mmCIF file of C-alpha atoms in Angstrom:
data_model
loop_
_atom_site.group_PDB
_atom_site.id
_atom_site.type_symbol
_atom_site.label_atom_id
_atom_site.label_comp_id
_atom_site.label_asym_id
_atom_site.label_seq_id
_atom_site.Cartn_x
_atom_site.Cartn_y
_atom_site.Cartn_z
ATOM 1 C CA UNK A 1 0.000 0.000 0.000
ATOM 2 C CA UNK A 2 1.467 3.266 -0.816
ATOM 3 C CA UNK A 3 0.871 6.665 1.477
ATOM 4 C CA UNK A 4 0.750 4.564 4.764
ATOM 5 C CA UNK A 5 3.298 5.535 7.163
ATOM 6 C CA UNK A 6 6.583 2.857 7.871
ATOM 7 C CA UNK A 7 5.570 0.226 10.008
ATOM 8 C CA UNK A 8 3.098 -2.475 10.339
ATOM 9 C CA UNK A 9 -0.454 -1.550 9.971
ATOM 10 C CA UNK A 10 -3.814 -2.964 11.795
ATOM 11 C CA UNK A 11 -4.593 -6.281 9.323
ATOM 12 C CA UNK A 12 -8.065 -5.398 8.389
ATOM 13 C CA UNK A 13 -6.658 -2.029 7.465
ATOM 14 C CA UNK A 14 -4.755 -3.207 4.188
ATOM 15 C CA UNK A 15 -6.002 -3.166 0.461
ATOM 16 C CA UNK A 16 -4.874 -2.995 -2.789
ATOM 17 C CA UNK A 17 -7.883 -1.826 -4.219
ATOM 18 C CA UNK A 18 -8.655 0.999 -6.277
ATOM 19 C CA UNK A 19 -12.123 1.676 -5.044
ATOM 20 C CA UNK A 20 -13.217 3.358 -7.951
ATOM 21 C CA UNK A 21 -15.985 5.205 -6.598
ATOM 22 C CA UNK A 22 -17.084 7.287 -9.972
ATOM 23 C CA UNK A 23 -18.225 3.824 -11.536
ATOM 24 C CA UNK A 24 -20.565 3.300 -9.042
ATOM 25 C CA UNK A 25 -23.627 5.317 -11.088
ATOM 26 C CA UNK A 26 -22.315 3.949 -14.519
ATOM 27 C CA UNK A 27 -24.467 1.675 -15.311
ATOM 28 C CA UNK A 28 -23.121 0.184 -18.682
ATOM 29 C CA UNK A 29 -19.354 0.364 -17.466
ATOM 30 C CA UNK A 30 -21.152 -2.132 -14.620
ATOM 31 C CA UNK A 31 -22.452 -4.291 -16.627
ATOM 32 C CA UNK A 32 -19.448 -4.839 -18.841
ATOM 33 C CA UNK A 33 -16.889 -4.792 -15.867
ATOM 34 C CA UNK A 34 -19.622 -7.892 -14.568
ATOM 35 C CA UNK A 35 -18.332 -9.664 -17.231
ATOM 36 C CA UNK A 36 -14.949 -9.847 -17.217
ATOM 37 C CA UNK A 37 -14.860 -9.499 -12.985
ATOM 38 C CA UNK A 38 -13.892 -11.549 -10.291
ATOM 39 C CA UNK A 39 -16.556 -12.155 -7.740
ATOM 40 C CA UNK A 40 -16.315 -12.914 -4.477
ATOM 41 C CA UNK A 41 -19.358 -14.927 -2.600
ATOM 42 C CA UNK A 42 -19.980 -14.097 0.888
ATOM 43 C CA UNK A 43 -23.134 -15.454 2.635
ATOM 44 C CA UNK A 44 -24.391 -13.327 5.585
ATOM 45 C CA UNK A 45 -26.863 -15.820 6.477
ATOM 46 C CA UNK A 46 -24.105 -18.582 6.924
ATOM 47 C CA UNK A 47 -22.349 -16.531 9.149
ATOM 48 C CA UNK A 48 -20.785 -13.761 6.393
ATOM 49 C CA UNK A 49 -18.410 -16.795 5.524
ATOM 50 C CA UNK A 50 -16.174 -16.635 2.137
ATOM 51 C CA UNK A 51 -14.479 -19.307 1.119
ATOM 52 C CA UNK A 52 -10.295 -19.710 0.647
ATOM 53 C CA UNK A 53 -7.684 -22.192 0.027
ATOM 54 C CA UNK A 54 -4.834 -22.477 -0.024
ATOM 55 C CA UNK A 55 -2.041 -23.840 3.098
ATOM 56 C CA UNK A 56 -3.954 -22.957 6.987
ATOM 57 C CA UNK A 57 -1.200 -20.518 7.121
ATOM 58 C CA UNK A 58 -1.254 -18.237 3.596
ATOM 59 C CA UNK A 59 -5.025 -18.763 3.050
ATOM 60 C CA UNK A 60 -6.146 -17.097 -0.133
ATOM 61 C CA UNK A 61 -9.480 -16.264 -0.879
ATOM 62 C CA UNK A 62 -11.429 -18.054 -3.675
ATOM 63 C CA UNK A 63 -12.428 -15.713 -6.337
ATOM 64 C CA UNK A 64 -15.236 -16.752 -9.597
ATOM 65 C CA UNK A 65 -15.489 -15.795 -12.878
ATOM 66 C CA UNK A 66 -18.740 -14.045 -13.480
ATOM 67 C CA UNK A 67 -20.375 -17.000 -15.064
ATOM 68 C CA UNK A 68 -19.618 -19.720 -12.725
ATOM 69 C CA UNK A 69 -20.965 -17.020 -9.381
ATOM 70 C CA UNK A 70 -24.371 -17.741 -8.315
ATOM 71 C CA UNK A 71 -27.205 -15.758 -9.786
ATOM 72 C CA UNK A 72 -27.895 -13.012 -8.430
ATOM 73 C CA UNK A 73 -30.233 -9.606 -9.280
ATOM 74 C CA UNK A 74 -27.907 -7.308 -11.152
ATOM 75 C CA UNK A 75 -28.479 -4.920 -8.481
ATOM 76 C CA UNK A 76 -27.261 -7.183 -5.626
ATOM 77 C CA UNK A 77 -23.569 -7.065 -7.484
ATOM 78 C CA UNK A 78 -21.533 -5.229 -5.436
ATOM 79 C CA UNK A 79 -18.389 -3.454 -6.821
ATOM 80 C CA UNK A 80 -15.645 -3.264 -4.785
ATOM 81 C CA UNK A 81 -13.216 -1.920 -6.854
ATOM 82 C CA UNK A 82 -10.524 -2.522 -9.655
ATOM 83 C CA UNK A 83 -7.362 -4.864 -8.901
ATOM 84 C CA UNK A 84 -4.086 -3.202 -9.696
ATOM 85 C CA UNK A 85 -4.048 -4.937 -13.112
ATOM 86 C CA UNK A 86 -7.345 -3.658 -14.138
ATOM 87 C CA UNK A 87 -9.838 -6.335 -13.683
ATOM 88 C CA UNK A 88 -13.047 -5.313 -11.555
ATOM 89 C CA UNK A 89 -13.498 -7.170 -7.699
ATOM 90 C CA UNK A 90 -17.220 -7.627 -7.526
ATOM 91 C CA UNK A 91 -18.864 -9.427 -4.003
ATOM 92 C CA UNK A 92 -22.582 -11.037 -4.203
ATOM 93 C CA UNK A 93 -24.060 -12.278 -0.979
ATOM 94 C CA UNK A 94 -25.188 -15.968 -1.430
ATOM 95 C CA UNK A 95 -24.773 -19.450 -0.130
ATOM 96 C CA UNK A 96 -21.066 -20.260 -1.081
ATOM 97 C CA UNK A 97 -20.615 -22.841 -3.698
ATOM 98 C CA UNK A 98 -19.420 -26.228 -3.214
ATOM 99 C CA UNK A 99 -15.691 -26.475 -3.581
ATOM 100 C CA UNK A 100 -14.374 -29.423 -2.633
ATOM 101 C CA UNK A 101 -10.729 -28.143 -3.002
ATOM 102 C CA UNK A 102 -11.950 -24.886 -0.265
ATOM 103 C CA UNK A 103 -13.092 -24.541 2.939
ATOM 104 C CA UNK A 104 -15.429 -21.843 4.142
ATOM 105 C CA UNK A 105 -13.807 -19.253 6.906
ATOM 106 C CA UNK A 106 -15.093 -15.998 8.709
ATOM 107 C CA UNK A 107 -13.061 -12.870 8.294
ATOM 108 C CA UNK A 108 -12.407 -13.016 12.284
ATOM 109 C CA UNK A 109 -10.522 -16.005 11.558
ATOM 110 C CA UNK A 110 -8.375 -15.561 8.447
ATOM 111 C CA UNK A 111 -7.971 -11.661 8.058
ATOM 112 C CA UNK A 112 -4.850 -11.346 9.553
ATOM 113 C CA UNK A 113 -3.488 -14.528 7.706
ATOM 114 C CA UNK A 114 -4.932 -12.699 4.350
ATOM 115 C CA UNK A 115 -2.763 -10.752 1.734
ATOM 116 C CA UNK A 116 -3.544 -7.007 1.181
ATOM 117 C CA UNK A 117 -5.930 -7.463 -1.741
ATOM 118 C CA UNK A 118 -8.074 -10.071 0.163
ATOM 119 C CA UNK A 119 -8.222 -8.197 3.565
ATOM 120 C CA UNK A 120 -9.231 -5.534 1.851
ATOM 121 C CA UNK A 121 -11.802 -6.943 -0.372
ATOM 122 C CA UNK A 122 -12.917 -9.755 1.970
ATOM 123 C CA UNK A 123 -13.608 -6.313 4.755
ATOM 124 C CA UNK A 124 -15.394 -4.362 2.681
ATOM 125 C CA UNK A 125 -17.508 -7.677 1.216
ATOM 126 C CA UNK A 126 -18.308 -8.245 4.832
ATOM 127 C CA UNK A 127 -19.601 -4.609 5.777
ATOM 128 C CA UNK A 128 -21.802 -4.234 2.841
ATOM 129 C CA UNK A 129 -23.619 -7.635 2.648
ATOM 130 C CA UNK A 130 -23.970 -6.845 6.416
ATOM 131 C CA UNK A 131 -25.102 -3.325 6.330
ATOM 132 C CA UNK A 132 -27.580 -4.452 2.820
ATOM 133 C CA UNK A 133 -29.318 -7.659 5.208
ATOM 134 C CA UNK A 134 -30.078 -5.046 8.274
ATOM 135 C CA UNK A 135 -31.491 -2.237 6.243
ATOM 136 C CA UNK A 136 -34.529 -4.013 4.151
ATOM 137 C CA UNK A 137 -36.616 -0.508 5.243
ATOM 138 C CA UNK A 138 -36.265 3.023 5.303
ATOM 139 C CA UNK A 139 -36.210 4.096 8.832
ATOM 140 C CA UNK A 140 -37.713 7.626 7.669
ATOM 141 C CA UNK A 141 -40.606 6.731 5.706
ATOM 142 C CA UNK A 142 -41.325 2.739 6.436
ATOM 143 C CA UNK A 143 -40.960 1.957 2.809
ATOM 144 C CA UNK A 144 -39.264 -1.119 1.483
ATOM 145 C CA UNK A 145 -35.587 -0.197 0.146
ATOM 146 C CA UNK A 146 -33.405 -1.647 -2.936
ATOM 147 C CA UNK A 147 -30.208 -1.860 -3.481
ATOM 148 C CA UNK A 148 -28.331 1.093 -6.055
ATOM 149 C CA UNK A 149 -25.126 2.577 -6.591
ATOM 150 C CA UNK A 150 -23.781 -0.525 -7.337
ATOM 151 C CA UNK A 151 -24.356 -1.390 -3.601
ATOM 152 C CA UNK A 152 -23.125 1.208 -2.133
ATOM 153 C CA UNK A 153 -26.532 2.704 -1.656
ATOM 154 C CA UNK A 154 -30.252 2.104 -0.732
ATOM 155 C CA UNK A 155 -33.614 4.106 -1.880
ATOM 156 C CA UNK A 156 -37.029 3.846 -1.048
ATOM 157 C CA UNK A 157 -39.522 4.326 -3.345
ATOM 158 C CA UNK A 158 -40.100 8.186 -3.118
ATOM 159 C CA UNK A 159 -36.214 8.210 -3.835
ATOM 160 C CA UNK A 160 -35.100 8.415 -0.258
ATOM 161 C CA UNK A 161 -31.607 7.413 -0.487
ATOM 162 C CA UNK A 162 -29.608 5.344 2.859
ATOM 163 C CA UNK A 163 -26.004 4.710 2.623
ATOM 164 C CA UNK A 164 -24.104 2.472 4.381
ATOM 165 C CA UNK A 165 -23.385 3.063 8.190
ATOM 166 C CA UNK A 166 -20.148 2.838 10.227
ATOM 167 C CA UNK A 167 -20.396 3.466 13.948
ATOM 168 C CA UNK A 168 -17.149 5.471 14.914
ATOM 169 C CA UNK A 169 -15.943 3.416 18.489
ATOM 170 C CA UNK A 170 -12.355 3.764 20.272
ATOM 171 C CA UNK A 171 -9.943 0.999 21.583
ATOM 172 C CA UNK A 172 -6.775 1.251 23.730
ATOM 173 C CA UNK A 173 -4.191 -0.424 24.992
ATOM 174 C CA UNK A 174 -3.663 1.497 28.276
ATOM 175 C CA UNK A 175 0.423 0.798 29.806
ATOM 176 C CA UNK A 176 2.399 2.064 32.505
ATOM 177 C CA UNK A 177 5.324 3.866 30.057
ATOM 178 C CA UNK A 178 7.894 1.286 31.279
ATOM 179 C CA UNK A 179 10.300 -0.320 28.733
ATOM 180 C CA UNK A 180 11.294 -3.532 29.202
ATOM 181 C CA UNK A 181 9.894 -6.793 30.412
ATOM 182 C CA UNK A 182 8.557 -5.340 33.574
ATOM 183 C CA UNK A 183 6.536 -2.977 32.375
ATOM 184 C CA UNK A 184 3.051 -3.602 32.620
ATOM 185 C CA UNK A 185 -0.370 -2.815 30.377
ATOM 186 C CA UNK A 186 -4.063 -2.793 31.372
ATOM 187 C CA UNK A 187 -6.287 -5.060 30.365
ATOM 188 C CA UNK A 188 -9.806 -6.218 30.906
ATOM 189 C CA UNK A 189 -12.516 -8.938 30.557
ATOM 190 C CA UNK A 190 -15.551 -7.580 29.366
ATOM 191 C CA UNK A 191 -18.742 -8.955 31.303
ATOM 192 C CA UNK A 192 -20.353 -9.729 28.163
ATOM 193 C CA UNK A 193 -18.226 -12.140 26.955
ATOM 194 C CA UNK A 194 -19.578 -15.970 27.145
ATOM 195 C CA UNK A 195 -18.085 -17.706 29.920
ATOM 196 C CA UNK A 196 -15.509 -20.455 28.739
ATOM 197 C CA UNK A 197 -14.334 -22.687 31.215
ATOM 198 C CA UNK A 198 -10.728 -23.118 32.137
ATOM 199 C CA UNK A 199 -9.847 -19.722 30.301
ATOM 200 C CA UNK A 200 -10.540 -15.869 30.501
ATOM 201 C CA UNK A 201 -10.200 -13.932 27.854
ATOM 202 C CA UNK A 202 -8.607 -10.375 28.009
ATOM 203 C CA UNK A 203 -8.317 -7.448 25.662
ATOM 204 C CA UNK A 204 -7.650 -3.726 25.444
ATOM 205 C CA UNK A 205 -10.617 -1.444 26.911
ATOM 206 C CA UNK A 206 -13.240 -0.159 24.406
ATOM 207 C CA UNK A 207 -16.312 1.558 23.652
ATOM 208 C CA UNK A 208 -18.265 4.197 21.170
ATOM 209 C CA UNK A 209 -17.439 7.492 20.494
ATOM 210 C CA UNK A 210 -20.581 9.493 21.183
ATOM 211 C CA UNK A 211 -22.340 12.140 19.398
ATOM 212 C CA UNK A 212 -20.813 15.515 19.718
ATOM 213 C CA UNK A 213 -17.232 13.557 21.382
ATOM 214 C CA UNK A 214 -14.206 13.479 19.736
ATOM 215 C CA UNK A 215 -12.415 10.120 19.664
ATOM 216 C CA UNK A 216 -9.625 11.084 21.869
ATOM 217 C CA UNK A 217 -12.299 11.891 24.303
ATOM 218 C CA UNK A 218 -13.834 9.285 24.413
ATOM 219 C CA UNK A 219 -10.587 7.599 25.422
ATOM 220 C CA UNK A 220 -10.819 9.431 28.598
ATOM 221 C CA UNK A 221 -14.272 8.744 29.301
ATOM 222 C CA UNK A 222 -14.522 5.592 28.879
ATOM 223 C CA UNK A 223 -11.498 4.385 30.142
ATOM 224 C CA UNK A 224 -12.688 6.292 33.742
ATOM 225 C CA UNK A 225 -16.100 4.630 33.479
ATOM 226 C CA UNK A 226 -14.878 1.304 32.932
ATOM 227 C CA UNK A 227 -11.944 1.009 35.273
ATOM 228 C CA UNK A 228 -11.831 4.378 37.207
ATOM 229 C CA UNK A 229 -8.420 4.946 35.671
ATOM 230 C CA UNK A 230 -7.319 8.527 34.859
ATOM 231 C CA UNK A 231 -4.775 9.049 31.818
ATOM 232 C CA UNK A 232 -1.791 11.080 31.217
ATOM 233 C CA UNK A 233 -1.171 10.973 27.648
ATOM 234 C CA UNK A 234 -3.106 9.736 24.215
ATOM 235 C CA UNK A 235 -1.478 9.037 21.060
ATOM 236 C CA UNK A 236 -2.879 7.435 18.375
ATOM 237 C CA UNK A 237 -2.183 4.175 16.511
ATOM 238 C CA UNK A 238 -4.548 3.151 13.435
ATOM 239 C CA UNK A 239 -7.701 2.413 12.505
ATOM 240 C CA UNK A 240 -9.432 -0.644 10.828
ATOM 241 C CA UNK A 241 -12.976 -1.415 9.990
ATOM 242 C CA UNK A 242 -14.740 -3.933 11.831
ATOM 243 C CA UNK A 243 -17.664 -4.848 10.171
ATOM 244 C CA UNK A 244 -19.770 -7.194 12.914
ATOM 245 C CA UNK A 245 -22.055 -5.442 12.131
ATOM 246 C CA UNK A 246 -20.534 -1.689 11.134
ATOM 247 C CA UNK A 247 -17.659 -0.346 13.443
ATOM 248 C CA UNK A 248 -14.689 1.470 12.877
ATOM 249 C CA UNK A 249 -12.225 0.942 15.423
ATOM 250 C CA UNK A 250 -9.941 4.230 16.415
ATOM 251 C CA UNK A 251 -6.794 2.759 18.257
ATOM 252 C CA UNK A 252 -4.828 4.184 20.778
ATOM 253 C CA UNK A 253 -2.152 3.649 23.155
ATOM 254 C CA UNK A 254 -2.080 5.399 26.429
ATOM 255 C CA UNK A 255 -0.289 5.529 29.734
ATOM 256 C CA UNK A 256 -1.457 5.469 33.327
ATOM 257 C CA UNK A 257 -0.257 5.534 36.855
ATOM 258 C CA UNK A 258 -0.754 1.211 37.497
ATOM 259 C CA UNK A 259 -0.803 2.932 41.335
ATOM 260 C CA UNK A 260 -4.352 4.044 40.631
ATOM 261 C CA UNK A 261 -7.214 1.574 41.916
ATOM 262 C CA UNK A 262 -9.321 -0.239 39.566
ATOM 263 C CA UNK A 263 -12.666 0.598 39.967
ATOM 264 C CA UNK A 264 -14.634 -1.610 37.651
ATOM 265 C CA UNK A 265 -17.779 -1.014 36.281
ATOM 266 C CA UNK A 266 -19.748 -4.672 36.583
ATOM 267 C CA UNK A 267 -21.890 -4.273 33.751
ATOM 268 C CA UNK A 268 -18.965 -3.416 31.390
ATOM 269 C CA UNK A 269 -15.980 -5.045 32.879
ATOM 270 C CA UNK A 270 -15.514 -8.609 34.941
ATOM 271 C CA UNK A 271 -11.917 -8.429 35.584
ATOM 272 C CA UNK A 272 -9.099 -6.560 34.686
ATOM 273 C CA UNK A 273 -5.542 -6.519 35.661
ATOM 274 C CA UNK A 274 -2.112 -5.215 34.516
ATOM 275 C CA UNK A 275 -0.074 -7.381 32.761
ATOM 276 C CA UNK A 276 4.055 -7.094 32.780
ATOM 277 C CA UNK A 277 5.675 -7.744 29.247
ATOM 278 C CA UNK A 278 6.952 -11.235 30.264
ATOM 279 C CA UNK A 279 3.239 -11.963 30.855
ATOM 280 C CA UNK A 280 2.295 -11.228 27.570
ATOM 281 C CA UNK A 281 5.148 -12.867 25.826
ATOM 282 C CA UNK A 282 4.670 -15.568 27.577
ATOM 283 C CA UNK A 283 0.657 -16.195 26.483
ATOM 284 C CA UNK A 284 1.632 -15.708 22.495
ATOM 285 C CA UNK A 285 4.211 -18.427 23.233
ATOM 286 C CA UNK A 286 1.887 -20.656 23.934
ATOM 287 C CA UNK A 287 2.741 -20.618 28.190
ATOM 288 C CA UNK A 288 -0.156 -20.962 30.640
ATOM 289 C CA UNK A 289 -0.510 -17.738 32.281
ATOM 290 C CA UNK A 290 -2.878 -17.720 35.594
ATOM 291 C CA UNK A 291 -5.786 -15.002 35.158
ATOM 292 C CA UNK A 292 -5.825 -15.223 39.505
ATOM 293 C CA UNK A 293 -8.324 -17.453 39.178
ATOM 294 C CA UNK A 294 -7.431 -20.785 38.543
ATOM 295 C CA UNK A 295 -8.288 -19.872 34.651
ATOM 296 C CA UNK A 296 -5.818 -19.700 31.941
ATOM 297 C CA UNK A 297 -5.257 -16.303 30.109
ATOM 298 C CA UNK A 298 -6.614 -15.219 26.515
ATOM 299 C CA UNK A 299 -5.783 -12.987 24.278
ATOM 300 C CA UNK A 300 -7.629 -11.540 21.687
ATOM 301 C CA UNK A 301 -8.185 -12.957 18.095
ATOM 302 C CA UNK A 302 -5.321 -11.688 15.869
ATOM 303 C CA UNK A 303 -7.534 -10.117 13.287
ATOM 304 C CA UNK A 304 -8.765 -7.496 15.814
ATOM 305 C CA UNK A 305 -6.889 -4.204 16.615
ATOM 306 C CA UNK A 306 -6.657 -5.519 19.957
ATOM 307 C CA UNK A 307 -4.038 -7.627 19.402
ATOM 308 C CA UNK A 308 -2.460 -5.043 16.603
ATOM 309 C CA UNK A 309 -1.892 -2.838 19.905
ATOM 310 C CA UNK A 310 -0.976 -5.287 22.457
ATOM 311 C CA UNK A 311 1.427 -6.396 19.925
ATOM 312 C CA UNK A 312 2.889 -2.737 19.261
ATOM 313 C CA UNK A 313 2.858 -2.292 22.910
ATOM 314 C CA UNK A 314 4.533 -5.759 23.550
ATOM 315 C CA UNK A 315 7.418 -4.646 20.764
ATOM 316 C CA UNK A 316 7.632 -1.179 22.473
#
């Protein structure tokens, strides 16, 4: 990707893609880029699965030509872009095909294994067919809505157009400042999590920005409503799109004083606990870490920004 800064970058933030937005309301360019495309099935209703193959490790995502993707309404093709080389990326949601050669994955558990041009693609896939299955109405006039824009777009039929929604939220990965294996980083269960035994899952502190609230602000607040901690400096680390169903993740690091008590909030937060360096380390090599429970400690899935920031904390 060219025009992102050095270093690594959050894995659901990469593409290849040249978005190509001004094709979007050209309808005969559509229909002749349909034809020489390659389209990617992802079916919502199966869980917004796509299918790959490939090794476990280097999965790569299994692309049609026009004529062998399932049928579909012209306007349910939707364009995600043009490849490097030209040819037009086009998604339809549907049940995937048999391939006995593929298996069928979720983003959550491939997109960091991914190249660019399939994070990208399978992303974007993802948040459309999601945002297109939730929005069969017009919340401003009742009226049944169809796709347009080459699904970028819904209208009603008074011409009352919807476009699709991303919910701005924030994620940190709060630490003490401390190089080194001692130093330590904050990090929480949330109480909504399903309850696995013999392990307990922790991951950077979250939450949506609100209306009127700028994202670094919402660092603050939520941060102090979650764990009562108060910050002493924000900076900013990437964003990536997290479309179950529409977020955009805004991450952060941030220090603290680990001297502050935790004051949880129950209905947000089970647990949470600083964790040294060697702690971490120690969990992504595969050691049994004790939550202080008897339980084993999780991290989160490496897709997520979560881990993209525990990581970049971990290196730091």
């Amino acid at each position: 990707m060219t025009g992102w800064p050095d270093g690594p970058v959050p894995p659901l933030a990469r593409s290849t893609l040249d978005r190509a937005a001004h094709r979007r309301t050209d309808p005969a360019w559509l229909t002749d880029a349909w034809k020489r495309a390659r389209v990617l099935v992802v079916d919502v209703a199966g869980g917004g699965r796509a299918l790959v193959e490939g090794p476990s490790t280097a999965p790569v995502l299994v692309l049609l030509d026009a004529d062998a993707a399932p049928r579909v309404d012209p306007a349910g093709r939707l364009f995600l872009g043009v490849e490097p080389d030209g040819t037009p990326l086009f998604a339809v949601d549907a049940p995937l095909p048999v391939r006995p050669d593929a298996r069928a994955v979720n983003l959550r558990d491939v997109g960091h294994l991914l190249g660019d041009r399939d994070a990208g693609a399978f992303t974007s896939a993802t948040a459309l067919a999601n945002w297109h299955a939730a929005q069969p109405y017009s919340p401003a006039s009742g009226q049944p809505t169809a796709v347009a824009g080459a699904g970028w777009s819904r209208v009603d039929g008074d011409g009352g157009q919807l476009w699709p929604r991303t919910d701005p939220a924030m994620i940190v990965a709060v630490h003490d400042g401390v190089p080194g294996p001692d130093g330590r980083c904050l990090l929480g269960n949330n109480a909504a999590w399903p309850d696995r035994d013999g392990e307990l899952r922790f991951s950077c502190l979250a939450g949506y920005v609100e209306p009127g609230e700028s994202a670094e602000a919402a660092v603050l607040r939520e941060v102090a409503e979650e764990v009562g901690v108060t910050l002493d400096r924000i900076d900013y680390a990437g964003s990536q799109a997290w479309p179950f169903p529409g977020s955009l993740m805004l991450g952060f690091l941030a220090t603290a004083d680990p001297g502050q008590p935790l004051r949880l909030d129950p209905a947000e937060i089970a647990v949470a606990r600083w964790f040294t360096r060697r702690e971490i380390a120690a969990v992504l090599a595969g050691v049994r870490v004790d939550a202080g429970d008897g339980r084993a400690v999780t991290l989160p899935m490496e897709s997520s920004i979560a881990f993209f920031l525990v990581s970049r904390w971990l290196e730091g």
